[in-house]
């Protein structure tokens, strides 16, 4: 990074000097009084035969450092403002000289004649003609910094993010921004025109309701009074249901002051919706329609789902139960492009080692070695696992096919049947672990192992082609979790306080009607009417039927969750339920994540114009920044 | 308000008691396990002939208190979730009883047969059939509070805003919300599909750049580090121009921590756009296309403009100069639905009373009395004027036609010519005042008088019909103002410090090319390339060509505006200009204000679902609210 720091310092010096040099009127005229572009490269490409020898004006940037050929010919590449390329060329002495003085990323306007390619040597298929420069005007010049940064542009992790705008000039990012715009517009049109939704903006200056993630606070000019930025429009959209809105949606900015991970940003966008006089299935139908349409019109492939036999097919997304996906895949958001499946071998275990974790499971990676001598180290790395790591046994030799059982810390019974069920061969890997009946560990040790195996063996154990997408519904989650006891040391088994509960999703989720009566006797036994949409192992969104009965809502807040000041925090919502609020259900799609799948990238940074770094900084504008005490005083706060 | 406070207290008591009463499974089934609506009232109305005697299920609310007629017939009105009405009726004893127990605003589901109106007495044209109830289910009940509030619903100023959701159930508000959704979608489709724009989200967690209005700050979990919420996406959109985006737009949330007026909210929405390789006229063409389309497809009338003779006509919006509108109408956002025009009578004044205010003007309200004995008091109310009030002389008698001149505190010359020019008659009102050559008073005393006259005489001196809209461009504003010297007392003439300048709009506005050289010698003499769109006397939006030359930008920030830490505040933007940023210009439409014109209301509160009160509170959720010290500590701040 030192290179860039010293560049910055140098440029500050130049800047101070520049203050004394004011452009002349003639220089300003060139920059501001320009002729408007008559064409774009794309328009000319589409109809090149009628453009030969025509004079056009094009505008954009110098994409590669101009080169001189022979005595008096100079070339350069123009990238126009649509991200297309053409070669510009001149044999005129003064223009050649001007072109040679140009920097990469100078912003230029060129008027010239369209001619055949002068040199076919470095023929680039995208560039089918030359623009013979008649007039070259520099609308704004670039400086030495841009050419120094040029080679880093395609390396998102190495490009200095304070110059993000230079990186965004790459056609890849321009396309990502356009695809995002097209997608949000497609979603809006589908919801508004086809599905009778109304987009309604809800306030961003909201109230602190400390539930779930940490909030951002906004001091006001009233003593001790603060707004909070919303984590989602959840409460306002439920109030809109009480307001008589039939189908609400909003593509909404949301805020979460959490420690950031690769797929999280402190501000993010969600497609938020809610429907009154509706049940969960009505909402799921809408979401499925939206997602299918988006993949069809914007994605590189339509979205597939599973059939009952586990095949990848088109059609309505399959509905899987939480219990089922935890048993088979060890996580509530399984990547079902892979057909790796966990097997329950509890029947073969004589005495489980920990009574709270009675289920014993294995996951077999068939032919994981595939001729190679070693397995990826990631699979064995303790840091990749939250608590426990499964025991992982490579089957390297014929002996291992039977010997692996010796590595298990408990006694197996009925071994023959087990062996015949597993059908191990040389080259396989077997991993085993345990879990509790209702697993609050999510992922389980084997679920995490499965994720790592998918990551390390991207083309093995697949049920669909590499670029195909698999979507599933996961539903019937436990409505509450026991609270995990936090410890400082990493321990084998997570510990839970089974007398204290938290909502698995949020406290407004309705219990499954079948479980209603258990809500009052055994809260941990009930499932909620919540549903997640999972695509390619990513939770693309979640939703639920909400509680519209105020007495159930109060019971859950006070008696189950123990929120004694529930009325201060949520009184507005409870009152709204009491004044004839209709039944309702809703959903929120994580729009940034959806976009990463649609443009096929691993990083959320590619679909956001100005993302924040992992410590919440925007290096372009240098935020957050210090604020002086006098300003803070107006808001009745001071620094600690 | 006492009534509602006591209701609230009572309901808290009821609530605590209610906690002990948990609904039975059967009660919950009625509320949650409802049959889906088969129809809406609108669908049935459209095709009533095929619905006679058919059984349908409708859902909505009880709109009026059910009534009993004779021995065993009960009626009520159902308002369905689309805001349409039908009469529901029953002769079945148990249903009659159930209906009688129902409250206004109970949320209900009704299955029944469609029959002819039972009673034609109170025939309401909207209700053309009865729904004969076969099954009535209460999906959620309302309480006594709703009927107490019922009569206040249509009175926005008297309705207790903590129950805003009840008010929003009125068809008027439902329609306003839908029109807003339709309008934003129309704008997006036009910009994206017809005009090649890309919608790009810019960060809301921005940096404090204390220019213009007061900002909202957001403390972070880094010591002394704060985000600020943006007053507009101005800087980010200019960075997007440096990023190679051709045409950017965003329907963006903006924040301003100002004392609120009737048309201001702390958070508001703007249609924000910016175009690279473009000049102001290119931007104006886009805005005119958007606004015309919106008025044509959403408004009650298309938007008109003026022709050169002052007639109201369709066509491209007329371009007026700042100097011209100040002279003729005394304000930079004149309401040109009125043809009231200020006349300059300086040539008739021998010695102006204050040399800084050499221009003397009059505004005549022809036939203002119009048979009435008195003029509206508002015209004479000191509090309605910021500084000076014009001298206002009613022409009540024939004598007044000549005598009015005696009330002027300076000597007039060439009186005959003046009188013949003014053509006063009995019943007129003449107002006169003075102003400076370049008026920084905006409105001028006569400009304010003109506004008040338009407000008090809504149907007089009009150039168009009452429901027609007039749009104009105002351009060529002074680029800088001298800073007004604040005093505690209200004084006749505003005082300016002519050695200190502030930007009339913002520091990124380019000077008019013709005035370029004066920028360095006489900043107050130069005009900026800024343009406002004014409709019906409201500033609907403003825009400008921006400075893309870093040395001019630095000169203005440092040398003219005296911002010594300009590099700390705006260094990111200056650096972006230096790295080949193209020429660009842009605009922002105040979307909330545009909506008030489109739905023809005086208050911005009608077009926002959950507006804040004039002191920034949201009474629905009760924000802002107190936050405890422990929470604040995480953000390295404490209360003062």
GROMACS .gro file of N, CA, C and O in nm, chain A residues 15 22-23 31 34 36 61 140 143 169 174 180-181 189 199 201-202 204 207 214-215 221-222 226-227 236 242-243 253 267 269 279 282 516 520 548-549 554 567 575 579-581 615-616 618 620-621 625 634-635 638, chain B residues 15 22-23 31 34 36 61 140 143 169 174 180-181 189 199 201-202 204-205 207 214-215 221-222 226-227 236 242-243 253 267 269 279 282 516 520 548-549 554 567 575 579-581 615-616 618 621 625 634-635 638:
model
  416
   15UNK      N    1  -0.173   1.960  -0.609
   15UNK     CA    2  -0.302   2.025  -0.595
   15UNK      C    3  -0.285   2.169  -0.544
   15UNK      O    4  -0.341   2.263  -0.597
   22UNK      N    5  -0.522   2.903  -1.289
   22UNK     CA    6  -0.663   2.899  -1.324
   22UNK      C    7  -0.674   2.882  -1.475
   22UNK      O    8  -0.601   2.946  -1.551
   23UNK      N    9  -0.761   2.792  -1.522
   23UNK     CA   10  -0.770   2.769  -1.667
   23UNK      C   11  -0.812   2.898  -1.741
   23UNK      O   12  -0.889   2.979  -1.687
   31UNK      N   13  -1.335   2.227  -2.258
   31UNK     CA   14  -1.389   2.131  -2.162
   31UNK      C   15  -1.542   2.135  -2.151
   31UNK      O   16  -1.606   2.034  -2.125
   34UNK      N   17  -1.839   2.154  -2.553
   34UNK     CA   18  -1.810   2.045  -2.646
   34UNK      C   19  -1.928   2.016  -2.739
   34UNK      O   20  -2.043   2.048  -2.706
   36UNK      N   21  -2.188   1.769  -2.900
   36UNK     CA   22  -2.251   1.648  -2.847
   36UNK      C   23  -2.217   1.528  -2.936
   36UNK      O   24  -2.212   1.541  -3.058
   61UNK      N   25  -1.336   0.739  -2.310
   61UNK     CA   26  -1.204   0.747  -2.245
   61UNK      C   27  -1.099   0.676  -2.329
   61UNK      O   28  -1.130   0.583  -2.405
  140UNK      N   29  -1.155   1.615  -2.014
  140UNK     CA   30  -1.096   1.621  -1.880
  140UNK      C   31  -0.977   1.527  -1.882
  140UNK      O   32  -0.988   1.415  -1.934
  143UNK      N   33  -0.454   1.166  -1.450
  143UNK     CA   34  -0.314   1.187  -1.413
  143UNK      C   35  -0.241   1.055  -1.402
  143UNK      O   36  -0.297   0.948  -1.428
  169UNK      N   37  -1.542   0.187  -1.388
  169UNK     CA   38  -1.544   0.212  -1.533
  169UNK      C   39  -1.528   0.085  -1.615
  169UNK      O   40  -1.558   0.084  -1.733
  174UNK      N   41  -1.998  -0.197  -1.500
  174UNK     CA   42  -2.107  -0.123  -1.564
  174UNK      C   43  -2.223  -0.218  -1.591
  174UNK      O   44  -2.340  -0.184  -1.571
  180UNK      N   45  -2.851  -0.489  -1.220
  180UNK     CA   46  -2.923  -0.463  -1.094
  180UNK      C   47  -3.042  -0.371  -1.118
  180UNK      O   48  -3.153  -0.395  -1.071
  181UNK      N   49  -3.020  -0.265  -1.195
  181UNK     CA   50  -3.128  -0.170  -1.226
  181UNK      C   51  -3.241  -0.240  -1.301
  181UNK      O   52  -3.360  -0.223  -1.271
  189UNK      N   53  -4.230  -0.395  -1.180
  189UNK     CA   54  -4.337  -0.405  -1.280
  189UNK      C   55  -4.421  -0.530  -1.259
  189UNK      O   56  -4.544  -0.526  -1.273
  199UNK      N   57  -4.633  -0.006  -0.406
  199UNK     CA   58  -4.506   0.023  -0.340
  199UNK      C   59  -4.525   0.141  -0.245
  199UNK      O   60  -4.573   0.247  -0.287
  201UNK      N   61  -4.338   0.371   0.066
  201UNK     CA   62  -4.216   0.401   0.141
  201UNK      C   63  -4.249   0.413   0.289
  201UNK      O   64  -4.343   0.482   0.327
  202UNK      N   65  -4.169   0.347   0.372
  202UNK     CA   66  -4.187   0.358   0.517
  202UNK      C   67  -4.068   0.435   0.575
  202UNK      O   68  -3.962   0.439   0.514
  204UNK      N   69  -3.739   0.582   0.749
  204UNK     CA   70  -3.606   0.531   0.786
  204UNK      C   71  -3.563   0.586   0.921
  204UNK      O   72  -3.474   0.532   0.985
  207UNK      N   73  -3.771   0.393   1.541
  207UNK     CA   74  -3.753   0.394   1.686
  207UNK      C   75  -3.665   0.276   1.728
  207UNK      O   76  -3.672   0.170   1.667
  214UNK      N   77  -2.779  -0.546   1.636
  214UNK     CA   78  -2.752  -0.413   1.687
  214UNK      C   79  -2.799  -0.308   1.586
  214UNK      O   80  -2.787  -0.327   1.466
  215UNK      N   81  -2.853  -0.196   1.639
  215UNK     CA   82  -2.909  -0.093   1.550
  215UNK      C   83  -2.813   0.025   1.537
  215UNK      O   84  -2.729   0.048   1.623
  221UNK      N   85  -3.223   1.670   1.806
  221UNK     CA   86  -3.203   1.793   1.882
  221UNK      C   87  -3.302   1.803   1.998
  221UNK      O   88  -3.337   1.912   2.040
  222UNK      N   89  -3.350   1.686   2.043
  222UNK     CA   90  -3.429   1.683   2.165
  222UNK      C   91  -3.349   1.603   2.267
  222UNK      O   92  -3.302   1.493   2.234
  226UNK      N   93  -3.369   0.972   2.057
  226UNK     CA   94  -3.296   0.915   1.945
  226UNK      C   95  -3.391   0.846   1.848
  226UNK      O   96  -3.488   0.783   1.890
  227UNK      N   97  -3.361   0.859   1.720
  227UNK     CA   98  -3.421   0.769   1.622
  227UNK      C   99  -3.330   0.647   1.613
  227UNK      O  100  -3.215   0.650   1.659
  236UNK      N  101  -4.347  -0.137   1.039
  236UNK     CA  102  -4.428  -0.046   0.957
  236UNK      C  103  -4.513  -0.123   0.856
  236UNK      O  104  -4.624  -0.086   0.825
  242UNK      N  105  -5.264  -0.309   0.898
  242UNK     CA  106  -5.370  -0.250   0.981
  242UNK      C  107  -5.429  -0.127   0.915
  242UNK      O  108  -5.539  -0.084   0.947
  243UNK      N  109  -5.355  -0.068   0.819
  243UNK     CA  110  -5.401   0.052   0.747
  243UNK      C  111  -5.491   0.019   0.629
  243UNK      O  112  -5.530   0.109   0.555
  253UNK      N  113  -3.417   0.012   0.188
  253UNK     CA  114  -3.286   0.011   0.251
  253UNK      C  115  -3.302  -0.031   0.396
  253UNK      O  116  -3.390   0.021   0.466
  267UNK      N  117  -2.548  -0.144   0.544
  267UNK     CA  118  -2.675  -0.107   0.481
  267UNK      C  119  -2.696  -0.200   0.364
  267UNK      O  120  -2.603  -0.229   0.289
  269UNK      N  121  -3.019  -0.394   0.088
  269UNK     CA  122  -3.147  -0.368   0.022
  269UNK      C  123  -3.232  -0.493   0.024
  269UNK      O  124  -3.181  -0.601  -0.005
  279UNK      N  125  -5.256  -1.610   0.343
  279UNK     CA  126  -5.182  -1.706   0.423
  279UNK      C  127  -5.043  -1.725   0.361
  279UNK      O  128  -5.016  -1.675   0.252
  282UNK      N  129  -5.007  -1.808  -0.011
  282UNK     CA  130  -5.031  -1.697  -0.106
  282UNK      C  131  -4.903  -1.618  -0.127
  282UNK      O  132  -4.870  -1.576  -0.238
  516UNK      N  133  -5.073  -2.511   1.809
  516UNK     CA  134  -5.120  -2.397   1.888
  516UNK      C  135  -5.125  -2.426   2.037
  516UNK      O  136  -5.074  -2.349   2.119
  520UNK      N  137  -4.856  -2.296   2.492
  520UNK     CA  138  -4.872  -2.255   2.631
  520UNK      C  139  -4.811  -2.355   2.729
  520UNK      O  140  -4.790  -2.324   2.845
  548UNK      N  141  -5.190  -1.191   1.415
  548UNK     CA  142  -5.276  -1.073   1.413
  548UNK      C  143  -5.372  -1.072   1.533
  548UNK      O  144  -5.461  -0.988   1.541
  549UNK      N  145  -5.353  -1.167   1.625
  549UNK     CA  146  -5.432  -1.170   1.747
  549UNK      C  147  -5.347  -1.110   1.859
  549UNK      O  148  -5.240  -1.163   1.892
  554UNK      N  149  -4.910  -1.068   2.275
  554UNK     CA  150  -4.867  -1.026   2.408
  554UNK      C  151  -4.811  -1.145   2.488
  554UNK      O  152  -4.711  -1.132   2.557
  567UNK      N  153  -4.474  -0.332   2.607
  567UNK     CA  154  -4.572  -0.232   2.568
  567UNK      C  155  -4.504  -0.102   2.524
  567UNK      O  156  -4.547  -0.037   2.430
  575UNK      N  157  -5.162  -0.235   1.967
  575UNK     CA  158  -5.284  -0.155   1.956
  575UNK      C  159  -5.343  -0.168   1.816
  575UNK      O  160  -5.464  -0.180   1.799
  579UNK      N  161  -5.735  -0.306   1.668
  579UNK     CA  162  -5.831  -0.220   1.600
  579UNK      C  163  -5.868  -0.275   1.462
  579UNK      O  164  -5.874  -0.201   1.363
  580UNK      N  165  -5.891  -0.406   1.456
  580UNK     CA  166  -5.941  -0.464   1.332
  580UNK      C  167  -5.834  -0.489   1.228
  580UNK      O  168  -5.861  -0.482   1.108
  581UNK      N  169  -5.712  -0.520   1.271
  581UNK     CA  170  -5.605  -0.551   1.174
  581UNK      C  171  -5.634  -0.687   1.108
  581UNK      O  172  -5.659  -0.785   1.178
  615UNK      N  173  -1.466  -0.332   0.787
  615UNK     CA  174  -1.482  -0.260   0.913
  615UNK      C  175  -1.574  -0.138   0.900
  615UNK      O  176  -1.569  -0.045   0.980
  616UNK      N  177  -1.658  -0.139   0.797
  616UNK     CA  178  -1.764  -0.038   0.787
  616UNK      C  179  -1.720   0.096   0.729
  616UNK      O  180  -1.794   0.194   0.738
  618UNK      N  181  -1.621   0.358   0.420
  618UNK     CA  182  -1.630   0.386   0.278
  618UNK      C  183  -1.504   0.463   0.244
  618UNK      O  184  -1.490   0.580   0.278
  620UNK      N  185  -1.392   0.566  -0.033
  620UNK     CA  186  -1.402   0.669  -0.137
  620UNK      C  187  -1.422   0.806  -0.073
  620UNK      O  188  -1.346   0.900  -0.099
  621UNK      N  189  -1.523   0.819   0.013
  621UNK     CA  190  -1.550   0.950   0.073
  621UNK      C  191  -1.484   0.961   0.210
  621UNK      O  192  -1.488   1.066   0.273
  625UNK      N  193  -1.632   0.962   0.983
  625UNK     CA  194  -1.527   1.059   1.012
  625UNK      C  195  -1.557   1.129   1.144
  625UNK      O  196  -1.665   1.115   1.200
  634UNK      N  197  -2.531   2.010   1.977
  634UNK     CA  198  -2.666   2.039   1.929
  634UNK      C  199  -2.758   1.919   1.946
  634UNK      O  200  -2.879   1.933   1.949
  635UNK      N  201  -2.698   1.800   1.948
  635UNK     CA  202  -2.777   1.677   1.958
  635UNK      C  203  -2.777   1.622   2.099
  635UNK      O  204  -2.814   1.507   2.122
  638UNK      N  205  -2.220   1.387   2.376
  638UNK     CA  206  -2.077   1.420   2.370
  638UNK      C  207  -2.000   1.290   2.360
  638UNK      O  208  -2.052   1.182   2.387
  655UNK      N  209  -5.568  -0.435   2.857
  655UNK     CA  210  -5.463  -0.517   2.798
  655UNK      C  211  -5.402  -0.610   2.902
  655UNK      O  212  -5.386  -0.727   2.880
  662UNK      N  213  -5.641  -1.634   2.710
  662UNK     CA  214  -5.580  -1.682   2.586
  662UNK      C  215  -5.690  -1.739   2.497
  662UNK      O  216  -5.777  -1.810   2.546
  663UNK      N  217  -5.691  -1.707   2.368
  663UNK     CA  218  -5.799  -1.759   2.282
  663UNK      C  219  -5.796  -1.912   2.274
  663UNK      O  220  -5.689  -1.972   2.282
  671UNK      N  221  -6.006  -1.706   1.323
  671UNK     CA  222  -5.923  -1.593   1.284
  671UNK      C  223  -5.818  -1.628   1.178
  671UNK      O  224  -5.781  -1.545   1.095
  674UNK      N  225  -5.927  -1.903   0.777
  674UNK     CA  226  -6.039  -1.848   0.702
  674UNK      C  227  -6.039  -1.894   0.557
  674UNK      O  228  -5.935  -1.935   0.503
  676UNK      N  229  -6.051  -1.821   0.169
  676UNK     CA  230  -6.001  -1.708   0.092
  676UNK      C  231  -6.116  -1.640   0.018
  676UNK      O  232  -6.209  -1.706  -0.028
  701UNK      N  233  -6.394  -0.465   0.601
  701UNK     CA  234  -6.426  -0.410   0.733
  701UNK      C  235  -6.573  -0.365   0.738
  701UNK      O  236  -6.630  -0.326   0.635
  780UNK      N  237  -6.082  -1.029   1.287
  780UNK     CA  238  -6.020  -0.958   1.398
  780UNK      C  239  -6.119  -0.850   1.441
  780UNK      O  240  -6.175  -0.781   1.356
  783UNK      N  241  -6.212  -0.218   1.867
  783UNK     CA  242  -6.268  -0.185   1.998
  783UNK      C  243  -6.338  -0.050   1.995
  783UNK      O  244  -6.346   0.016   1.891
  809UNK      N  245  -5.710   0.389   0.633
  809UNK     CA  246  -5.810   0.298   0.573
  809UNK      C  247  -5.910   0.372   0.486
  809UNK      O  248  -5.981   0.310   0.407
  814UNK      N  249  -5.597   0.557   0.060
  814UNK     CA  250  -5.559   0.439  -0.016
  814UNK      C  251  -5.527   0.478  -0.160
  814UNK      O  252  -5.432   0.431  -0.219
  820UNK      N  253  -4.918   0.734  -0.575
  820UNK     CA  254  -4.774   0.754  -0.555
  820UNK      C  255  -4.696   0.634  -0.611
  820UNK      O  256  -4.595   0.652  -0.681
  821UNK      N  257  -4.742   0.515  -0.582
  821UNK     CA  258  -4.675   0.395  -0.633
  821UNK      C  259  -4.676   0.392  -0.785
  821UNK      O  260  -4.575   0.364  -0.850
  829UNK      N  261  -3.999   0.348  -1.531
  829UNK     CA  262  -4.008   0.285  -1.663
  829UNK      C  263  -3.969   0.380  -1.773
  829UNK      O  264  -3.902   0.342  -1.868
  839UNK      N  265  -3.082   0.287  -1.274
  839UNK     CA  266  -3.105   0.324  -1.135
  839UNK      C  267  -2.996   0.263  -1.048
  839UNK      O  268  -2.971   0.143  -1.054
  841UNK      N  269  -2.830   0.258  -0.652
  841UNK     CA  270  -2.844   0.296  -0.511
  841UNK      C  271  -2.710   0.348  -0.459
  841UNK      O  272  -2.607   0.284  -0.480
  842UNK      N  273  -2.714   0.462  -0.391
  842UNK     CA  274  -2.593   0.515  -0.330
  842UNK      C  275  -2.607   0.505  -0.178
  842UNK      O  276  -2.719   0.497  -0.126
  844UNK      N  277  -2.652   0.540   0.218
  844UNK     CA  278  -2.719   0.631   0.311
  844UNK      C  279  -2.633   0.657   0.435
  844UNK      O  280  -2.655   0.754   0.506
  845UNK      N  281  -2.539   0.568   0.460
  845UNK     CA  282  -2.442   0.595   0.567
  845UNK      C  283  -2.327   0.670   0.501
  845UNK      O  284  -2.236   0.610   0.443
  847UNK      N  285  -2.091   1.065   0.488
  847UNK     CA  286  -1.995   1.137   0.570
  847UNK      C  287  -2.046   1.276   0.600
  847UNK      O  288  -2.114   1.337   0.517
  854UNK      N  289  -2.866   2.141   0.829
  854UNK     CA  290  -2.813   2.058   0.937
  854UNK      C  291  -2.833   1.911   0.903
  854UNK      O  292  -2.935   1.873   0.848
  855UNK      N  293  -2.735   1.829   0.939
  855UNK     CA  294  -2.742   1.686   0.905
  855UNK      C  295  -2.783   1.602   1.025
  855UNK      O  296  -2.765   1.643   1.139
  861UNK      N  297  -1.939   0.230   1.619
  861UNK     CA  298  -1.867   0.166   1.729
  861UNK      C  299  -1.717   0.188   1.717
  861UNK      O  300  -1.637   0.107   1.762
  862UNK      N  301  -1.681   0.298   1.647
  862UNK     CA  302  -1.541   0.340   1.647
  862UNK      C  303  -1.535   0.475   1.716
  862UNK      O  304  -1.614   0.564   1.683
  866UNK      N  305  -1.825   0.907   1.305
  866UNK     CA  306  -1.968   0.921   1.279
  866UNK      C  307  -1.996   0.911   1.129
  866UNK      O  308  -1.918   0.962   1.048
  867UNK      N  309  -2.105   0.848   1.096
  867UNK     CA  310  -2.162   0.864   0.963
  867UNK      C  311  -2.255   0.985   0.968
  867UNK      O  312  -2.292   1.031   1.077
  876UNK      N  313  -2.222   1.146  -0.430
  876UNK     CA  314  -2.211   1.011  -0.486
  876UNK      C  315  -2.249   1.010  -0.633
  876UNK      O  316  -2.195   0.936  -0.713
  882UNK      N  317  -1.790   1.010  -1.257
  882UNK     CA  318  -1.648   0.975  -1.268
  882UNK      C  319  -1.630   0.824  -1.285
  882UNK      O  320  -1.527   0.778  -1.333
  883UNK      N  321  -1.734   0.747  -1.250
  883UNK     CA  322  -1.729   0.601  -1.261
  883UNK      C  323  -1.767   0.551  -1.400
  883UNK      O  324  -1.776   0.431  -1.422
  893UNK      N  325  -3.406   0.837  -0.080
  893UNK     CA  326  -3.440   0.897   0.048
  893UNK      C  327  -3.332   0.998   0.085
  893UNK      O  328  -3.212   0.966   0.078
  907UNK      N  329  -3.726   1.341   0.660
  907UNK     CA  330  -3.684   1.250   0.554
  907UNK      C  331  -3.779   1.269   0.438
  907UNK      O  332  -3.899   1.280   0.457
  909UNK      N  333  -3.823   1.228  -0.025
  909UNK     CA  334  -3.785   1.145  -0.138
  909UNK      C  335  -3.759   1.231  -0.260
  909UNK      O  336  -3.837   1.322  -0.287
  919UNK      N  337  -2.510   1.858  -2.128
  919UNK     CA  338  -2.521   1.995  -2.081
  919UNK      C  339  -2.659   2.014  -2.017
  919UNK      O  340  -2.745   1.927  -2.025
  922UNK      N  341  -2.976   1.917  -2.209
  922UNK     CA  342  -3.005   1.773  -2.221
  922UNK      C  343  -3.082   1.724  -2.099
  922UNK      O  344  -3.175   1.645  -2.109
 1156UNK      N  345  -1.757   3.356  -1.713
 1156UNK     CA  346  -1.641   3.286  -1.656
 1156UNK      C  347  -1.535   3.379  -1.600
 1156UNK      O  348  -1.487   3.362  -1.488
 1160UNK      N  349  -1.337   3.546  -1.123
 1160UNK     CA  350  -1.214   3.572  -1.049
 1160UNK      C  351  -1.204   3.718  -1.004
 1160UNK      O  352  -1.125   3.753  -0.920
 1188UNK      N  353  -1.662   2.021  -1.369
 1188UNK     CA  354  -1.580   1.899  -1.377
 1188UNK      C  355  -1.432   1.934  -1.390
 1188UNK      O  356  -1.350   1.844  -1.412
 1189UNK      N  357  -1.400   2.061  -1.376
 1189UNK     CA  358  -1.260   2.102  -1.378
 1189UNK      C  359  -1.216   2.124  -1.233
 1189UNK      O  360  -1.271   2.210  -1.163
 1194UNK      N  361  -1.176   2.387  -0.688
 1194UNK     CA  362  -1.094   2.424  -0.573
 1194UNK      C  363  -1.097   2.575  -0.550
 1194UNK      O  364  -1.107   2.621  -0.436
 1207UNK      N  365  -1.029   2.018   0.140
 1207UNK     CA  366  -0.973   1.891   0.095
 1207UNK      C  367  -1.018   1.777   0.186
 1207UNK      O  368  -1.045   1.667   0.139
 1215UNK      N  369  -1.046   1.474  -0.632
 1215UNK     CA  370  -0.958   1.372  -0.690
 1215UNK      C  371  -1.028   1.303  -0.806
 1215UNK      O  372  -0.967   1.277  -0.910
 1219UNK      N  373  -0.924   1.259  -1.234
 1219UNK     CA  374  -0.892   1.130  -1.297
 1219UNK      C  375  -0.984   1.105  -1.417
 1219UNK      O  376  -1.037   0.996  -1.435
 1220UNK      N  377  -1.005   1.208  -1.498
 1220UNK     CA  378  -1.079   1.188  -1.622
 1220UNK      C  379  -1.230   1.186  -1.606
 1220UNK      O  380  -1.301   1.117  -1.681
 1221UNK      N  381  -1.282   1.259  -1.509
 1221UNK     CA  382  -1.428   1.266  -1.491
 1221UNK      C  383  -1.491   1.344  -1.607
 1221UNK      O  384  -1.447   1.455  -1.638
 1255UNK      N  385  -4.269   1.868   1.490
 1255UNK     CA  386  -4.148   1.862   1.574
 1255UNK      C  387  -4.073   1.730   1.557
 1255UNK      O  388  -3.995   1.690   1.643
 1256UNK      N  389  -4.097   1.665   1.443
 1256UNK     CA  390  -4.015   1.549   1.408
 1256UNK      C  391  -4.054   1.419   1.475
 1256UNK      O  392  -3.978   1.323   1.470
 1258UNK      N  393  -4.283   1.074   1.524
 1258UNK     CA  394  -4.376   0.981   1.462
 1258UNK      C  395  -4.463   0.928   1.575
 1258UNK      O  396  -4.418   0.849   1.657
 1261UNK      N  397  -4.539   0.513   1.616
 1261UNK     CA  398  -4.446   0.423   1.686
 1261UNK      C  399  -4.384   0.492   1.807
 1261UNK      O  400  -4.309   0.432   1.882
 1265UNK      N  401  -3.716   0.821   2.069
 1265UNK     CA  402  -3.738   0.778   2.207
 1265UNK      C  403  -3.605   0.771   2.281
 1265UNK      O  404  -3.499   0.783   2.221
 1274UNK      N  405  -2.169   0.183   2.377
 1274UNK     CA  406  -2.114   0.104   2.267
 1274UNK      C  407  -2.072   0.192   2.150
 1274UNK      O  408  -1.991   0.153   2.067
 1275UNK      N  409  -2.135   0.310   2.140
 1275UNK     CA  410  -2.108   0.400   2.027
 1275UNK      C  411  -2.016   0.514   2.069
 1275UNK      O  412  -2.005   0.613   1.998
 1278UNK      N  413  -2.216   0.974   2.506
 1278UNK     CA  414  -2.302   0.977   2.624
 1278UNK      C  415  -2.391   1.101   2.615
 1278UNK      O  416  -2.362   1.193   2.538
   0.00000   0.00000   0.00000
